[in-house]
């Protein structure tokens, strides 16, 4: 016989309360995303599930406390890992919204960006897009060829892609729900 209870205790030994916080809303039938749904329905279900996680404060776990988060990076990693045991579409959407998009604001944004955006990212008031990967060299940040030039007169950025291999591909959360992007250039 396989000792599944012992394995579960081993896997949950580090911060079981953090894992339980993620599992609780996932037990709700309205949050579950069954396999085999048509793409539009699956995307809607994943978004509802993500909204529930945001309402539970799970998306803000790693964000600084002064911006509405818990400042608990370990709990955020545990949440991501736990979600991967269920629906991978939800796992990726969670990772893009709170880890990549929100994380890039938290780690690379100005104090003004953090105050303005992080609470709205955490609540999913703003659904984000993460644009880093380029066609010719994947996610190798050192080799990014996209150029961004700030135009102070219009307070806009001019984005230049020097050739097709430097175009941004695989923009996380851009297919349907994203409204604001962090773009690496």
Short mmCIF file of N, CA and C in Angstrom, two decimals:
data_model
loop_
_atom_site.label_atom_id
_atom_site.label_comp_id
_atom_site.label_asym_id
_atom_site.label_seq_id
_atom_site.Cartn_x
_atom_site.Cartn_y
_atom_site.Cartn_z
N UNK A 1 0.84 -1.19 0.00
CA UNK A 1 0.00 0.00 0.00
C UNK A 1 0.88 1.25 0.00
N UNK A 2 0.40 2.27 -0.68
CA UNK A 2 1.12 3.55 -0.76
C UNK A 2 0.68 4.44 0.38
N UNK A 3 1.61 5.04 1.08
CA UNK A 3 1.32 5.88 2.25
C UNK A 3 1.01 7.31 1.79
N UNK A 4 -0.15 7.51 1.18
CA UNK A 4 -0.48 8.83 0.64
C UNK A 4 -0.61 9.88 1.73
N UNK A 5 -1.11 9.53 2.89
CA UNK A 5 -1.23 10.50 3.99
C UNK A 5 0.14 10.97 4.44
N UNK A 6 1.09 10.06 4.50
CA UNK A 6 2.46 10.43 4.89
C UNK A 6 3.08 11.34 3.85
N UNK A 7 2.84 11.04 2.57
CA UNK A 7 3.37 11.89 1.50
C UNK A 7 2.74 13.28 1.58
N UNK A 8 1.44 13.35 1.82
CA UNK A 8 0.76 14.64 1.94
C UNK A 8 1.34 15.45 3.09
N UNK A 9 1.57 14.82 4.23
CA UNK A 9 2.17 15.53 5.38
C UNK A 9 3.57 16.04 5.03
N UNK A 10 4.34 15.23 4.30
CA UNK A 10 5.69 15.63 3.89
C UNK A 10 5.62 16.85 2.96
N UNK A 11 4.74 16.80 1.97
CA UNK A 11 4.63 17.89 1.01
C UNK A 11 4.09 19.17 1.63
N UNK A 12 3.25 19.03 2.64
CA UNK A 12 2.64 20.19 3.27
C UNK A 12 3.37 20.64 4.53
N UNK A 13 4.51 20.05 4.82
CA UNK A 13 5.23 20.37 6.06
C UNK A 13 5.59 21.84 6.15
N UNK A 14 5.94 22.45 5.04
CA UNK A 14 6.31 23.86 5.05
C UNK A 14 5.06 24.71 4.86
N UNK A 15 4.60 25.33 5.91
CA UNK A 15 3.50 26.28 5.88
C UNK A 15 2.16 25.70 5.42
N UNK A 16 1.67 24.68 6.11
CA UNK A 16 0.39 24.08 5.70
C UNK A 16 -0.77 25.07 5.70
N UNK A 17 -0.71 26.11 6.55
CA UNK A 17 -1.79 27.09 6.58
C UNK A 17 -1.85 27.89 5.28
N UNK A 18 -0.69 28.14 4.67
CA UNK A 18 -0.66 28.86 3.39
C UNK A 18 -1.27 28.00 2.29
N UNK A 19 -0.95 26.73 2.31
CA UNK A 19 -1.50 25.81 1.32
C UNK A 19 -3.02 25.68 1.50
N UNK A 20 -3.47 25.58 2.74
CA UNK A 20 -4.90 25.46 3.03
C UNK A 20 -5.66 26.70 2.58
N UNK A 21 -5.04 27.88 2.71
CA UNK A 21 -5.70 29.13 2.29
C UNK A 21 -5.99 29.12 0.80
N UNK A 22 -5.12 28.49 0.00
CA UNK A 22 -5.32 28.40 -1.45
C UNK A 22 -6.33 27.31 -1.78
N UNK A 23 -6.25 26.21 -1.09
CA UNK A 23 -7.13 25.08 -1.39
C UNK A 23 -8.60 25.37 -1.05
N UNK A 24 -8.85 26.15 -0.01
CA UNK A 24 -10.23 26.40 0.42
C UNK A 24 -11.10 26.98 -0.69
N UNK A 25 -10.71 28.09 -1.34
CA UNK A 25 -11.59 28.61 -2.40
C UNK A 25 -11.65 27.68 -3.62
N UNK A 26 -10.61 26.89 -3.82
CA UNK A 26 -10.61 26.00 -4.98
C UNK A 26 -11.60 24.85 -4.82
N UNK A 27 -12.08 24.64 -3.61
CA UNK A 27 -13.06 23.60 -3.36
C UNK A 27 -14.47 24.03 -3.76
N UNK A 28 -14.66 25.31 -3.99
CA UNK A 28 -15.96 25.85 -4.39
C UNK A 28 -16.26 25.43 -5.83
N UNK A 29 -17.40 24.80 -6.09
CA UNK A 29 -17.74 24.37 -7.45
C UNK A 29 -17.76 25.51 -8.46
N UNK A 30 -18.06 26.74 -8.00
CA UNK A 30 -18.07 27.88 -8.91
C UNK A 30 -16.66 28.28 -9.36
N UNK A 31 -15.68 27.87 -8.61
CA UNK A 31 -14.29 28.21 -8.92
C UNK A 31 -13.63 27.14 -9.78
N UNK A 32 -14.09 25.93 -9.65
CA UNK A 32 -13.48 24.84 -10.42
C UNK A 32 -13.60 25.09 -11.92
N UNK A 33 -12.58 24.67 -12.65
CA UNK A 33 -12.56 24.81 -14.10
C UNK A 33 -12.45 23.40 -14.68
N UNK A 34 -13.59 22.80 -15.03
CA UNK A 34 -13.55 21.43 -15.55
C UNK A 34 -12.79 21.34 -16.87
N UNK A 35 -12.14 20.23 -17.08
CA UNK A 35 -11.47 19.99 -18.36
C UNK A 35 -12.51 19.89 -19.47
N UNK A 36 -12.12 20.24 -20.67
CA UNK A 36 -12.95 20.03 -21.85
C UNK A 36 -13.94 21.13 -22.15
N UNK A 37 -13.92 22.22 -21.40
CA UNK A 37 -14.83 23.33 -21.71
C UNK A 37 -14.39 24.01 -23.00
N UNK A 38 -15.33 24.57 -23.77
CA UNK A 38 -14.93 25.40 -24.92
C UNK A 38 -14.06 26.57 -24.42
N UNK A 39 -13.13 27.02 -25.23
CA UNK A 39 -12.17 28.04 -24.82
C UNK A 39 -12.82 29.28 -24.20
N UNK A 40 -13.85 29.89 -24.81
CA UNK A 40 -14.43 31.09 -24.17
C UNK A 40 -14.97 30.81 -22.77
N UNK A 41 -15.63 29.68 -22.59
CA UNK A 41 -16.18 29.34 -21.27
C UNK A 41 -15.06 29.04 -20.28
N UNK A 42 -14.03 28.34 -20.73
CA UNK A 42 -12.89 28.04 -19.85
C UNK A 42 -12.21 29.33 -19.41
N UNK A 43 -12.01 30.27 -20.33
CA UNK A 43 -11.38 31.54 -19.97
C UNK A 43 -12.22 32.30 -18.95
N UNK A 44 -13.53 32.29 -19.13
CA UNK A 44 -14.41 32.98 -18.19
C UNK A 44 -14.34 32.33 -16.81
N UNK A 45 -14.31 31.02 -16.76
CA UNK A 45 -14.22 30.31 -15.48
C UNK A 45 -12.89 30.58 -14.79
N UNK A 46 -11.81 30.57 -15.57
CA UNK A 46 -10.49 30.84 -14.99
C UNK A 46 -10.46 32.27 -14.43
N UNK A 47 -11.03 33.23 -15.15
CA UNK A 47 -11.06 34.59 -14.65
C UNK A 47 -11.86 34.68 -13.36
N UNK A 48 -13.02 34.01 -13.27
CA UNK A 48 -13.81 34.02 -12.04
C UNK A 48 -13.02 33.40 -10.88
N UNK A 49 -12.31 32.32 -11.17
CA UNK A 49 -11.50 31.69 -10.13
C UNK A 49 -10.40 32.65 -9.67
N UNK A 50 -9.76 33.34 -10.60
CA UNK A 50 -8.71 34.29 -10.24
C UNK A 50 -9.28 35.45 -9.42
N UNK A 51 -10.48 35.90 -9.79
CA UNK A 51 -11.12 36.97 -9.03
C UNK A 51 -11.39 36.52 -7.59
N UNK A 52 -11.77 35.28 -7.42
CA UNK A 52 -12.00 34.74 -6.08
C UNK A 52 -10.70 34.72 -5.29
N UNK A 53 -9.61 34.26 -5.92
CA UNK A 53 -8.32 34.25 -5.24
C UNK A 53 -7.91 35.67 -4.85
N UNK A 54 -8.19 36.63 -5.73
CA UNK A 54 -7.86 38.03 -5.42
C UNK A 54 -8.69 38.51 -4.22
N UNK A 55 -9.99 38.18 -4.19
CA UNK A 55 -10.84 38.59 -3.06
C UNK A 55 -10.35 37.98 -1.75
N UNK A 56 -9.79 36.78 -1.83
CA UNK A 56 -9.28 36.10 -0.64
C UNK A 56 -7.91 36.64 -0.21
N UNK A 57 -7.34 37.57 -0.99
CA UNK A 57 -6.04 38.15 -0.66
C UNK A 57 -4.86 37.30 -1.09
N UNK A 58 -5.11 36.25 -1.84
CA UNK A 58 -4.05 35.33 -2.22
C UNK A 58 -3.14 35.94 -3.28
N UNK A 59 -3.68 36.77 -4.15
CA UNK A 59 -2.85 37.42 -5.16
C UNK A 59 -1.87 38.42 -4.59
N UNK A 60 -2.18 38.99 -3.44
CA UNK A 60 -1.35 40.04 -2.84
C UNK A 60 -0.34 39.51 -1.84
N UNK A 61 -0.22 38.20 -1.73
CA UNK A 61 0.65 37.64 -0.69
C UNK A 61 2.07 38.19 -0.73
N UNK A 62 2.66 38.32 -1.92
CA UNK A 62 4.05 38.75 -2.02
C UNK A 62 4.21 40.26 -2.08
N UNK A 63 3.13 40.99 -2.30
CA UNK A 63 3.23 42.44 -2.43
C UNK A 63 3.57 43.07 -1.07
N UNK A 64 4.26 44.20 -1.09
CA UNK A 64 4.62 44.87 0.17
C UNK A 64 3.38 45.23 0.99
N UNK A 65 3.51 45.16 2.30
CA UNK A 65 2.38 45.44 3.19
C UNK A 65 1.87 46.87 3.01
N UNK A 66 2.77 47.81 2.76
CA UNK A 66 2.34 49.21 2.60
C UNK A 66 1.49 49.43 1.36
N UNK A 67 1.45 48.43 0.47
CA UNK A 67 0.64 48.53 -0.75
C UNK A 67 -0.49 47.50 -0.75
N UNK A 68 -0.89 47.06 0.44
CA UNK A 68 -2.03 46.17 0.55
C UNK A 68 -1.71 44.69 0.51
N UNK A 69 -0.43 44.34 0.44
CA UNK A 69 -0.05 42.94 0.40
C UNK A 69 0.29 42.39 1.77
N UNK A 70 0.78 41.17 1.75
CA UNK A 70 1.19 40.51 3.00
C UNK A 70 2.70 40.50 3.18
N UNK A 71 3.45 40.83 2.13
CA UNK A 71 4.90 40.80 2.20
C UNK A 71 5.44 39.40 2.42
N UNK A 72 4.71 38.39 2.00
CA UNK A 72 5.07 37.00 2.28
C UNK A 72 5.34 36.26 0.97
N UNK A 73 6.56 36.39 0.48
CA UNK A 73 6.95 35.78 -0.79
C UNK A 73 6.83 34.26 -0.72
N UNK A 74 7.20 33.66 0.41
CA UNK A 74 7.12 32.20 0.55
C UNK A 74 5.68 31.72 0.38
N UNK A 75 4.73 32.41 1.00
CA UNK A 75 3.32 32.01 0.87
C UNK A 75 2.85 32.15 -0.57
N UNK A 76 3.34 33.17 -1.28
CA UNK A 76 2.97 33.34 -2.68
C UNK A 76 3.50 32.19 -3.54
N UNK A 77 4.71 31.75 -3.27
CA UNK A 77 5.28 30.61 -4.00
C UNK A 77 4.50 29.35 -3.68
N UNK A 78 4.14 29.17 -2.43
CA UNK A 78 3.33 28.01 -2.03
C UNK A 78 1.98 28.06 -2.74
N UNK A 79 1.37 29.23 -2.86
CA UNK A 79 0.09 29.37 -3.55
C UNK A 79 0.24 28.95 -5.01
N UNK A 80 1.27 29.45 -5.66
CA UNK A 80 1.51 29.11 -7.07
C UNK A 80 1.70 27.60 -7.23
N UNK A 81 2.52 27.03 -6.37
CA UNK A 81 2.77 25.59 -6.42
C UNK A 81 1.48 24.80 -6.19
N UNK A 82 0.68 25.22 -5.24
CA UNK A 82 -0.56 24.52 -4.92
C UNK A 82 -1.55 24.60 -6.07
N UNK A 83 -1.65 25.76 -6.70
CA UNK A 83 -2.55 25.90 -7.85
C UNK A 83 -2.17 24.94 -8.97
N UNK A 84 -0.88 24.66 -9.09
CA UNK A 84 -0.41 23.77 -10.16
C UNK A 84 -0.90 22.34 -9.96
N UNK A 85 -1.36 22.01 -8.78
CA UNK A 85 -1.91 20.68 -8.54
C UNK A 85 -3.31 20.55 -9.12
N UNK A 86 -3.90 21.68 -9.50
CA UNK A 86 -5.25 21.69 -10.04
C UNK A 86 -5.24 22.09 -11.51
N UNK A 87 -5.80 23.24 -11.81
CA UNK A 87 -5.94 23.70 -13.18
C UNK A 87 -4.72 24.54 -13.59
N UNK A 88 -4.00 24.09 -14.60
CA UNK A 88 -2.78 24.80 -15.00
C UNK A 88 -3.08 26.14 -15.66
N UNK A 89 -4.24 26.29 -16.29
CA UNK A 89 -4.60 27.59 -16.86
C UNK A 89 -4.73 28.64 -15.75
N UNK A 90 -5.34 28.25 -14.64
CA UNK A 90 -5.45 29.16 -13.49
C UNK A 90 -4.07 29.45 -12.92
N UNK A 91 -3.22 28.44 -12.86
CA UNK A 91 -1.87 28.62 -12.34
C UNK A 91 -1.12 29.67 -13.16
N UNK A 92 -1.18 29.55 -14.48
CA UNK A 92 -0.47 30.49 -15.35
C UNK A 92 -1.06 31.89 -15.24
N UNK A 93 -2.37 31.99 -15.24
CA UNK A 93 -3.00 33.31 -15.14
C UNK A 93 -2.64 33.97 -13.79
N UNK A 94 -2.63 33.19 -12.73
CA UNK A 94 -2.21 33.68 -11.41
C UNK A 94 -0.76 34.16 -11.48
N UNK A 95 0.11 33.35 -12.07
CA UNK A 95 1.52 33.71 -12.15
C UNK A 95 1.77 34.96 -12.97
N UNK A 96 1.06 35.11 -14.08
CA UNK A 96 1.22 36.30 -14.91
C UNK A 96 0.71 37.53 -14.17
N UNK A 97 -0.52 37.45 -13.62
CA UNK A 97 -1.14 38.61 -12.98
C UNK A 97 -0.36 39.07 -11.75
N UNK A 98 -0.12 38.15 -10.84
CA UNK A 98 0.43 38.55 -9.55
C UNK A 98 1.94 38.40 -9.48
N UNK A 99 2.50 37.42 -10.16
CA UNK A 99 3.94 37.20 -10.11
C UNK A 99 4.71 38.04 -11.10
N UNK A 100 4.36 37.95 -12.37
CA UNK A 100 5.11 38.66 -13.41
C UNK A 100 4.69 40.12 -13.54
N UNK A 101 3.41 40.35 -13.81
CA UNK A 101 2.92 41.72 -13.98
C UNK A 101 3.04 42.49 -12.66
N UNK A 102 2.39 41.99 -11.62
CA UNK A 102 2.45 42.67 -10.33
C UNK A 102 3.86 42.73 -9.77
N UNK A 103 4.60 41.62 -9.94
CA UNK A 103 5.97 41.59 -9.44
C UNK A 103 6.88 42.58 -10.14
N UNK A 104 6.66 42.78 -11.44
CA UNK A 104 7.50 43.75 -12.16
C UNK A 104 7.21 45.17 -11.69
N UNK A 105 5.97 45.44 -11.34
CA UNK A 105 5.64 46.76 -10.77
C UNK A 105 6.26 46.89 -9.38
N UNK A 106 6.11 45.85 -8.57
CA UNK A 106 6.64 45.89 -7.20
C UNK A 106 8.16 46.03 -7.17
N UNK A 107 8.84 45.34 -8.08
CA UNK A 107 10.31 45.32 -8.04
C UNK A 107 10.96 46.37 -8.92
N UNK A 108 10.31 46.78 -10.00
CA UNK A 108 10.95 47.67 -10.96
C UNK A 108 10.26 49.03 -11.11
N UNK A 109 9.05 49.14 -10.60
CA UNK A 109 8.33 50.40 -10.71
C UNK A 109 8.83 51.43 -9.72
N UNK A 110 8.42 52.65 -9.94
CA UNK A 110 8.74 53.72 -8.99
C UNK A 110 7.80 53.62 -7.79
N UNK A 111 8.08 54.40 -6.76
CA UNK A 111 7.18 54.44 -5.61
C UNK A 111 5.77 54.84 -6.05
N UNK A 112 5.70 55.78 -6.98
CA UNK A 112 4.40 56.21 -7.50
C UNK A 112 3.65 55.09 -8.19
N UNK A 113 4.37 54.29 -8.98
CA UNK A 113 3.75 53.14 -9.64
C UNK A 113 3.20 52.16 -8.61
N UNK A 114 4.02 51.89 -7.61
CA UNK A 114 3.58 50.93 -6.59
C UNK A 114 2.34 51.42 -5.87
N UNK A 115 2.30 52.68 -5.46
CA UNK A 115 1.14 53.22 -4.75
C UNK A 115 -0.09 53.21 -5.66
N UNK A 116 0.10 53.59 -6.92
CA UNK A 116 -1.05 53.69 -7.83
C UNK A 116 -1.58 52.34 -8.28
N UNK A 117 -0.68 51.40 -8.56
CA UNK A 117 -1.12 50.18 -9.24
C UNK A 117 -1.23 48.93 -8.37
N UNK A 118 -0.34 48.72 -7.43
CA UNK A 118 -0.32 47.43 -6.74
C UNK A 118 -1.65 47.06 -6.06
N UNK A 119 -2.30 47.97 -5.34
CA UNK A 119 -3.59 47.57 -4.75
C UNK A 119 -4.61 47.16 -5.82
N UNK A 120 -4.58 47.82 -6.96
CA UNK A 120 -5.52 47.52 -8.04
C UNK A 120 -5.15 46.24 -8.79
N UNK A 121 -3.86 45.92 -8.83
CA UNK A 121 -3.41 44.64 -9.40
C UNK A 121 -3.82 43.52 -8.45
N UNK A 122 -3.61 43.72 -7.15
CA UNK A 122 -3.92 42.70 -6.15
C UNK A 122 -5.41 42.36 -6.13
N UNK A 123 -6.26 43.36 -6.33
CA UNK A 123 -7.71 43.14 -6.30
C UNK A 123 -8.24 42.68 -7.66
N UNK A 124 -7.40 42.70 -8.67
CA UNK A 124 -7.75 42.37 -10.05
C UNK A 124 -8.63 43.44 -10.69
N UNK A 125 -8.65 44.63 -10.08
CA UNK A 125 -9.30 45.76 -10.73
C UNK A 125 -8.59 46.03 -12.06
N UNK A 126 -7.27 45.86 -12.04
CA UNK A 126 -6.47 45.95 -13.27
C UNK A 126 -5.94 44.57 -13.57
N UNK A 127 -6.34 44.04 -14.72
CA UNK A 127 -5.77 42.77 -15.18
C UNK A 127 -4.57 43.12 -16.06
N UNK A 128 -3.43 42.51 -15.78
CA UNK A 128 -2.20 42.91 -16.42
C UNK A 128 -1.69 41.98 -17.50
N UNK A 129 -0.85 42.55 -18.33
CA UNK A 129 -0.16 41.84 -19.42
C UNK A 129 1.33 41.95 -19.14
N UNK A 130 2.04 40.88 -19.36
CA UNK A 130 3.48 40.88 -19.14
C UNK A 130 4.17 40.63 -20.48
N UNK A 131 4.93 41.61 -20.94
CA UNK A 131 5.59 41.51 -22.24
C UNK A 131 7.10 41.56 -22.11
N UNK A 132 7.73 40.39 -22.15
CA UNK A 132 9.19 40.34 -22.10
C UNK A 132 9.74 39.53 -23.27
N UNK A 133 9.19 38.36 -23.48
CA UNK A 133 9.76 37.40 -24.42
C UNK A 133 9.77 37.93 -25.85
N UNK A 134 10.89 37.75 -26.52
CA UNK A 134 11.00 38.11 -27.93
C UNK A 134 11.28 36.86 -28.75
N UNK A 135 10.82 36.88 -29.98
CA UNK A 135 10.85 35.72 -30.84
C UNK A 135 12.23 35.07 -30.99
N UNK A 136 13.27 35.84 -31.25
CA UNK A 136 14.58 35.25 -31.56
C UNK A 136 15.35 34.70 -30.36
N UNK A 137 15.07 35.20 -29.17
CA UNK A 137 15.89 34.75 -28.05
C UNK A 137 15.09 34.52 -26.77
N UNK A 138 13.82 34.24 -26.92
CA UNK A 138 13.02 33.86 -25.76
C UNK A 138 13.01 34.90 -24.67
N UNK A 139 13.28 34.47 -23.47
CA UNK A 139 13.20 35.35 -22.30
C UNK A 139 14.58 35.78 -21.80
N UNK A 140 15.54 35.83 -22.69
CA UNK A 140 16.88 36.28 -22.35
C UNK A 140 16.87 37.80 -22.28
N UNK A 141 16.69 38.35 -21.10
CA UNK A 141 16.51 39.79 -20.92
C UNK A 141 17.70 40.59 -21.45
N UNK A 142 18.89 40.06 -21.31
CA UNK A 142 20.08 40.78 -21.79
C UNK A 142 20.06 41.02 -23.29
N UNK A 143 19.39 40.17 -24.03
CA UNK A 143 19.38 40.26 -25.49
C UNK A 143 18.14 40.95 -26.06
N UNK A 144 17.28 41.48 -25.22
CA UNK A 144 16.09 42.17 -25.72
C UNK A 144 16.49 43.27 -26.68
N UNK A 145 15.80 43.32 -27.81
CA UNK A 145 16.12 44.31 -28.83
C UNK A 145 15.04 45.38 -28.99
N UNK A 146 13.90 45.19 -28.37
CA UNK A 146 12.85 46.21 -28.40
C UNK A 146 13.40 47.48 -27.76
N UNK A 147 13.17 48.61 -28.41
CA UNK A 147 13.62 49.89 -27.88
C UNK A 147 12.41 50.71 -27.48
N UNK A 148 12.49 51.37 -26.35
CA UNK A 148 11.43 52.25 -25.88
C UNK A 148 12.03 53.63 -25.65
N UNK A 149 11.39 54.63 -26.20
CA UNK A 149 11.86 56.01 -26.03
C UNK A 149 10.71 56.82 -25.47
N UNK A 150 10.97 57.48 -24.35
CA UNK A 150 9.95 58.32 -23.75
C UNK A 150 9.87 59.65 -24.47
N UNK A 151 8.66 60.07 -24.79
CA UNK A 151 8.43 61.34 -25.46
C UNK A 151 7.79 62.30 -24.45
N UNK A 152 8.61 63.17 -23.82
CA UNK A 152 8.09 64.00 -22.74
C UNK A 152 6.96 64.93 -23.17
N UNK A 153 6.98 65.41 -24.42
CA UNK A 153 5.93 66.32 -24.88
C UNK A 153 4.54 65.70 -24.81
N UNK A 154 4.43 64.46 -25.20
CA UNK A 154 3.13 63.78 -25.19
C UNK A 154 2.97 62.84 -24.00
N UNK A 155 4.03 62.69 -23.22
CA UNK A 155 4.05 61.76 -22.08
C UNK A 155 3.67 60.35 -22.53
N UNK A 156 4.24 59.93 -23.65
CA UNK A 156 4.00 58.60 -24.20
C UNK A 156 5.34 57.93 -24.48
N UNK A 157 5.27 56.64 -24.73
CA UNK A 157 6.44 55.90 -25.14
C UNK A 157 6.31 55.54 -26.60
N UNK A 158 7.41 55.66 -27.32
CA UNK A 158 7.49 55.17 -28.69
C UNK A 158 8.23 53.84 -28.62
N UNK A 159 7.60 52.77 -29.07
CA UNK A 159 8.18 51.44 -29.03
C UNK A 159 8.65 51.08 -30.43
N UNK A 160 9.89 50.64 -30.54
CA UNK A 160 10.46 50.29 -31.84
C UNK A 160 10.96 48.85 -31.79
N UNK A 161 10.48 48.07 -32.73
CA UNK A 161 10.94 46.69 -32.90
C UNK A 161 11.80 46.68 -34.16
N UNK A 162 13.11 46.51 -34.04
CA UNK A 162 14.01 46.70 -35.17
C UNK A 162 13.90 45.66 -36.28
N UNK A 163 13.38 44.47 -35.99
CA UNK A 163 13.21 43.44 -37.02
C UNK A 163 12.21 42.41 -36.49
N UNK A 164 11.67 41.55 -37.36
CA UNK A 164 10.64 40.59 -36.92
C UNK A 164 11.07 39.68 -35.78
N UNK A 165 12.34 39.34 -35.69
CA UNK A 165 12.80 38.46 -34.62
C UNK A 165 12.79 39.12 -33.25
N UNK A 166 12.65 40.45 -33.21
CA UNK A 166 12.63 41.17 -31.94
C UNK A 166 11.20 41.47 -31.48
N UNK A 167 10.22 40.97 -32.20
CA UNK A 167 8.85 41.25 -31.79
C UNK A 167 8.50 40.48 -30.51
N UNK A 168 7.58 41.04 -29.77
CA UNK A 168 7.12 40.43 -28.53
C UNK A 168 6.12 39.33 -28.87
N UNK A 169 6.41 38.14 -28.44
CA UNK A 169 5.51 37.00 -28.61
C UNK A 169 5.14 36.49 -27.23
N UNK A 170 4.10 35.72 -27.17
CA UNK A 170 3.68 35.05 -25.94
C UNK A 170 3.45 36.04 -24.79
N UNK A 171 2.73 37.11 -25.11
CA UNK A 171 2.42 38.10 -24.08
C UNK A 171 1.42 37.51 -23.11
N UNK A 172 1.85 37.34 -21.88
CA UNK A 172 0.98 36.75 -20.87
C UNK A 172 -0.25 37.59 -20.59
N UNK A 173 -1.43 36.99 -20.68
CA UNK A 173 -2.73 37.58 -20.37
C UNK A 173 -3.21 38.57 -21.42
N UNK A 174 -2.62 38.57 -22.61
CA UNK A 174 -3.03 39.54 -23.63
C UNK A 174 -4.21 39.06 -24.47
N UNK A 175 -4.53 37.79 -24.42
CA UNK A 175 -5.56 37.25 -25.31
C UNK A 175 -6.93 37.89 -25.07
N UNK A 176 -7.25 38.18 -23.83
CA UNK A 176 -8.62 38.62 -23.58
C UNK A 176 -8.76 39.62 -22.44
N UNK A 177 -8.16 39.36 -21.30
CA UNK A 177 -8.50 40.12 -20.10
C UNK A 177 -7.55 41.26 -19.74
N UNK A 178 -6.33 41.26 -20.24
CA UNK A 178 -5.36 42.26 -19.83
C UNK A 178 -5.71 43.67 -20.29
N UNK A 179 -5.48 44.65 -19.41
CA UNK A 179 -5.76 46.06 -19.72
C UNK A 179 -4.56 46.98 -19.66
N UNK A 180 -3.52 46.54 -18.96
CA UNK A 180 -2.33 47.38 -18.78
C UNK A 180 -1.13 46.43 -18.85
N UNK A 181 -0.04 46.89 -19.44
CA UNK A 181 1.11 46.00 -19.63
C UNK A 181 2.39 46.57 -19.03
N UNK A 182 3.22 45.67 -18.55
CA UNK A 182 4.61 46.01 -18.31
C UNK A 182 5.37 45.37 -19.47
N UNK A 183 6.16 46.19 -20.16
CA UNK A 183 6.87 45.74 -21.35
C UNK A 183 8.35 45.97 -21.14
N UNK A 184 9.12 44.93 -21.34
CA UNK A 184 10.57 45.04 -21.19
C UNK A 184 11.18 45.48 -22.50
N UNK A 185 12.00 46.51 -22.43
CA UNK A 185 12.64 47.06 -23.63
C UNK A 185 14.05 47.51 -23.27
#
